[in-house]
mmCIF file of C-alpha atoms in Angstrom:
data_model
loop_
_atom_site.group_PDB
_atom_site.id
_atom_site.type_symbol
_atom_site.label_atom_id
_atom_site.label_comp_id
_atom_site.label_asym_id
_atom_site.label_seq_id
_atom_site.Cartn_x
_atom_site.Cartn_y
_atom_site.Cartn_z
ATOM 1 C CA MET N 1 23.855 74.774 75.715
ATOM 2 C CA THR N 2 25.565 77.667 73.940
ATOM 3 C CA GLU N 3 29.357 77.403 73.760
ATOM 4 C CA VAL N 4 30.837 80.699 75.025
ATOM 5 C CA LYS N 5 34.381 81.711 74.140
ATOM 6 C CA PHE N 6 36.272 84.904 74.997
ATOM 7 C CA PHE N 7 39.212 86.088 72.906
ATOM 8 C CA PHE N 8 41.097 88.653 74.944
ATOM 9 C CA ASN N 9 44.103 90.967 74.638
ATOM 10 C CA VAL N 10 43.375 91.853 71.010
ATOM 11 C CA ASP N 11 44.636 95.164 69.648
ATOM 12 C CA SER N 12 41.326 96.065 67.996
ATOM 13 C CA ARG N 13 37.921 94.499 68.634
ATOM 14 C CA LEU N 14 36.667 95.305 65.139
ATOM 15 C CA ASN N 15 39.764 94.042 63.325
ATOM 16 C CA PHE N 16 39.687 90.811 65.292
ATOM 17 C CA ALA N 17 35.939 90.513 64.659
ATOM 18 C CA CYS N 18 36.759 90.625 60.935
ATOM 19 C CA ARG N 19 39.209 87.789 61.461
ATOM 20 C CA LEU N 20 36.597 85.705 63.299
ATOM 21 C CA SER N 21 34.040 86.468 60.587
ATOM 22 C CA LYS N 22 36.408 85.231 57.895
ATOM 23 C CA ARG N 23 37.146 82.121 59.958
ATOM 24 C CA ALA N 24 33.409 81.371 60.333
ATOM 25 C CA LEU N 25 32.974 81.817 56.580
ATOM 26 C CA ASP N 26 35.899 79.479 55.857
ATOM 27 C CA GLN N 27 34.354 76.878 58.197
ATOM 28 C CA GLY N 28 30.967 77.103 56.480
ATOM 29 C CA LYS N 29 29.214 78.608 59.506
ATOM 30 C CA LYS N 30 26.594 81.318 59.346
ATOM 31 C CA LEU N 31 27.375 84.195 61.680
ATOM 32 C CA ILE N 32 25.292 86.931 63.247
ATOM 33 C CA VAL N 33 27.352 89.919 64.370
ATOM 34 C CA TYR N 34 25.423 91.712 67.100
ATOM 35 C CA ALA N 35 26.138 95.440 67.061
ATOM 36 C CA PRO N 36 23.217 97.401 68.549
ATOM 37 C CA ASP N 37 25.184 100.663 68.357
ATOM 38 C CA GLU N 38 24.762 102.028 64.804
ATOM 39 C CA ALA N 39 28.190 103.687 64.748
ATOM 40 C CA ARG N 40 29.914 100.419 65.661
ATOM 41 C CA ALA N 41 27.789 98.441 63.180
ATOM 42 C CA ALA N 42 28.634 100.895 60.379
ATOM 43 C CA ALA N 43 32.348 100.854 61.227
ATOM 44 C CA PHE N 44 32.389 97.047 61.218
ATOM 45 C CA ASP N 45 30.467 96.951 57.929
ATOM 46 C CA ARG N 46 33.037 99.282 56.302
ATOM 47 C CA LEU N 47 35.946 97.306 57.720
ATOM 48 C CA LEU N 48 34.640 94.012 56.320
ATOM 49 C CA TRP N 49 34.605 95.520 52.811
ATOM 50 C CA SER N 50 38.336 96.172 53.012
ATOM 51 C CA TYR N 51 39.422 93.170 55.086
ATOM 52 C CA GLU N 52 42.192 91.189 53.344
ATOM 53 C CA ALA N 53 42.759 92.626 49.893
ATOM 54 C CA LEU N 54 42.623 89.254 48.124
ATOM 55 C CA SER N 55 39.497 87.882 49.784
ATOM 56 C CA PHE N 56 35.825 88.757 50.006
ATOM 57 C CA VAL N 57 33.763 88.403 53.156
ATOM 58 C CA PRO N 58 30.106 88.400 52.050
ATOM 59 C CA HIS N 59 27.951 90.269 54.536
ATOM 60 C CA VAL N 60 24.802 92.361 54.751
ATOM 61 C CA ARG N 61 22.761 94.173 57.351
ATOM 62 C CA ALA N 62 19.918 92.159 58.870
ATOM 63 C CA ASP N 63 17.232 94.219 57.137
ATOM 64 C CA HIS N 64 18.689 93.495 53.680
ATOM 65 C CA PRO N 65 16.548 91.280 51.392
ATOM 66 C CA LEU N 66 19.454 88.820 50.999
ATOM 67 C CA ALA N 67 20.101 88.384 54.727
ATOM 68 C CA LYS N 68 18.763 84.807 54.806
ATOM 69 C CA ALA N 69 21.119 83.800 51.989
ATOM 70 C CA THR N 70 24.192 85.660 53.261
ATOM 71 C CA PRO N 71 26.585 83.893 55.663
ATOM 72 C CA ILE N 72 27.496 86.965 57.729
ATOM 73 C CA VAL N 73 24.756 89.286 58.947
ATOM 74 C CA ILE N 74 25.183 92.434 61.043
ATOM 75 C CA ALA N 75 22.168 92.763 63.362
ATOM 76 C CA ASN N 76 20.953 95.502 65.672
ATOM 77 C CA ALA N 77 18.021 93.685 67.285
ATOM 78 C CA ALA N 78 16.759 90.212 68.136
ATOM 79 C CA SER N 79 13.920 90.394 65.624
ATOM 80 C CA GLU N 80 16.367 90.455 62.714
ATOM 81 C CA LEU N 81 17.966 87.020 62.997
ATOM 82 C CA PRO N 82 17.919 84.952 59.792
ATOM 83 C CA HIS N 83 20.042 82.106 61.219
ATOM 84 C CA HIS N 84 21.357 80.801 64.563
ATOM 85 C CA ASP N 85 24.707 79.023 64.093
ATOM 86 C CA ALA N 86 27.153 81.468 65.652
ATOM 87 C CA LEU N 87 26.912 84.857 67.328
ATOM 88 C CA LEU N 88 29.709 87.402 67.600
ATOM 89 C CA ASN N 89 28.959 90.036 70.227
ATOM 90 C CA LEU N 90 30.232 93.559 69.555
ATOM 91 C CA ALA N 91 28.020 95.081 72.247
ATOM 92 C CA ASP N 92 29.226 96.056 75.693
ATOM 93 C CA GLU N 93 26.575 93.866 77.336
ATOM 94 C CA PRO N 94 25.429 90.271 76.780
ATOM 95 C CA PRO N 95 23.089 89.894 73.798
ATOM 96 C CA PRO N 96 19.496 89.304 74.952
ATOM 97 C CA TYR N 97 19.070 86.253 72.702
ATOM 98 C CA PHE N 98 22.451 84.505 72.821
ATOM 99 C CA THR N 99 21.001 81.170 74.001
ATOM 100 C CA ARG N 100 19.426 80.688 70.545
ATOM 101 C CA PHE N 101 22.912 80.120 69.147
ATOM 102 C CA GLU N 102 25.239 77.153 69.100
ATOM 103 C CA TYR N 103 28.294 79.404 69.592
ATOM 104 C CA LEU N 104 28.838 82.817 71.183
ATOM 105 C CA ARG N 105 32.110 84.661 70.675
ATOM 106 C CA GLU N 106 33.253 87.655 72.726
ATOM 107 C CA VAL N 107 36.195 89.857 71.763
ATOM 108 C CA VAL N 108 38.080 91.876 74.385
ATOM 109 C CA SER N 109 40.722 94.480 73.602
ATOM 110 C CA THR N 110 43.607 95.608 75.774
ATOM 111 C CA ASP N 111 41.702 98.796 76.689
ATOM 112 C CA GLU N 112 41.000 98.824 80.438
ATOM 113 C CA ALA N 113 37.396 100.045 80.099
ATOM 114 C CA ASP N 114 36.709 97.281 77.568
ATOM 115 C CA ARG N 115 38.278 94.713 79.893
ATOM 116 C CA LEU N 116 36.036 95.830 82.781
ATOM 117 C CA ARG N 117 32.888 95.510 80.646
ATOM 118 C CA ALA N 118 34.082 92.081 79.450
ATOM 119 C CA ARG N 119 34.534 90.928 83.047
ATOM 120 C CA GLU N 120 30.891 91.837 83.690
ATOM 121 C CA ARG N 121 29.786 89.806 80.661
ATOM 122 C CA TYR N 122 32.005 86.914 81.766
ATOM 123 C CA GLU N 123 30.399 86.899 85.226
ATOM 124 C CA PHE N 124 26.935 87.129 83.647
ATOM 125 C CA TYR N 125 27.505 83.966 81.597
ATOM 126 C CA LYS N 126 29.290 82.144 84.425
ATOM 127 C CA SER N 127 26.530 82.905 86.949
ATOM 128 C CA ARG N 128 24.032 81.303 84.561
ATOM 129 C CA GLY N 129 25.989 78.075 84.357
ATOM 130 C CA PHE N 130 27.712 78.498 81.003
ATOM 131 C CA GLU N 131 31.131 76.936 80.651
ATOM 132 C CA ILE N 132 33.445 79.588 79.258
ATOM 133 C CA GLN N 133 36.517 79.064 77.118
ATOM 134 C CA ARG N 134 39.248 81.712 77.085
ATOM 135 C CA GLN N 135 41.961 82.394 74.569
ATOM 136 C CA ASP N 136 44.680 84.964 75.201
ATOM 137 C CA MET N 137 45.505 86.533 71.844
ATOM 138 C CA GLY N 138 48.345 88.528 73.366
ATOM 139 C CA THR N 139 50.647 85.518 73.572
ATOM 140 C CA ALA N 140 53.134 84.899 70.775
ATOM 141 C CA SER N 141 51.602 81.549 69.783
ATOM 142 C CA ALA N 142 48.037 82.921 69.621
ATOM 143 C CA ALA N 143 49.013 85.868 67.448
ATOM 144 C CA LYS N 144 50.162 83.619 64.600
#
C-alpha cells in the first residue's frame, strides 16, 4: 500500500517541494512531481534550476526524451510516468494514479485556502484506508 505523508505549515509549497526533490535525489529515489496546472509546473521547473547555488537537481518534463533516465520528472498526466518510486503532489486534488507509487508526499502551506484543500485530500486518503503520516514543519525542530 502507498505510504502517504503530509508536510504541513511550510512557508512555500514550491520551495519545500524543491527540498523534498533534493532529498529524494540524495536518497537515490526516482520522483514524479505531479503538477497538472501548467503555470505551477513551469514555476516549479524554474525554481529547481536555481535551487541551492552549489548543487544541481536533475529534472525534466515527462515528455522529454530523457525522462526515463532522469531521477526527477515533472508530469501533467498519468500517461507520462516513466517510473513509480515516489510521487510528490503539487495539485489541489489527489492524483488519479497515486496507488502506483511506493510513496506519496503532500505539501501544505500556511495559507488557509491551501490548508482547506489539503484537509479534503487528507480525508480522501483516510476514507480509502491509507495510513497517513504527518509532519509539522512549523515547529523549531522540523525547520532545521
